[in-house]
XYZ file of C-alpha atoms in Angstrom:
67
model
C 82.435 89.285 119.470
C 85.122 86.853 118.479
C 84.848 85.297 115.057
C 86.564 82.122 116.276
C 85.209 80.330 119.340
C 88.188 78.259 120.464
C 87.474 74.566 120.052
C 84.039 75.196 118.525
C 84.448 77.127 115.271
C 88.223 76.840 115.110
C 91.278 76.958 117.306
C 93.202 79.927 118.608
C 96.971 79.853 118.979
C 99.339 82.568 120.071
C 101.001 84.609 117.381
C 104.300 83.055 116.353
C 103.587 79.744 118.123
C 104.187 77.472 115.157
C 104.420 74.372 117.356
C 100.886 74.867 118.738
C 99.606 75.685 115.253
C 101.106 72.483 113.846
C 99.647 70.464 116.739
C 96.166 71.866 116.119
C 96.406 71.184 112.384
C 97.457 67.576 112.967
C 94.746 67.139 115.616
C 92.021 68.332 113.245
C 93.351 66.261 110.336
C 93.351 63.150 112.522
C 89.745 63.791 113.633
C 87.524 64.137 110.553
C 84.334 64.378 112.623
C 85.816 67.281 114.581
C 86.880 68.904 111.309
C 83.315 68.579 110.032
C 81.834 70.011 113.250
C 84.268 72.943 113.295
C 83.612 73.671 109.633
C 79.850 73.729 110.166
C 80.115 75.887 113.284
C 82.447 78.331 111.549
C 80.183 78.641 108.536
C 77.118 79.153 110.738
C 78.917 81.825 112.747
C 79.853 83.746 109.597
C 76.387 83.391 108.112
C 74.704 84.519 111.336
C 77.044 87.456 111.909
C 77.425 88.787 108.401
C 74.244 87.917 106.553
C 72.104 89.503 109.279
C 74.293 92.594 109.329
C 74.157 92.861 105.550
C 70.356 92.521 105.580
C 70.031 95.258 108.199
C 72.281 97.562 106.188
C 70.204 96.958 103.072
C 66.978 97.692 104.971
C 68.461 100.872 106.428
C 69.544 101.998 102.981
C 66.055 101.360 101.591
C 64.475 103.180 104.518
C 66.595 106.291 103.956
C 65.927 106.208 100.215
C 62.185 106.171 100.868
C 62.306 109.132 103.245
């Protein structure tokens, strides 16, 4: 799964495309509500993906220790 959902939790630009990168940065800076929405979506994505995975790994470790 992609960590960045284009336009939802961030923006994707092609490698080396500094013009597109600059345009996206300016666009986000000019739209504080969008910046807020993207920030929240990105944080939620990371929390959902990594905190769940970390919890599962901890449970697996405990399970194997108890065996």
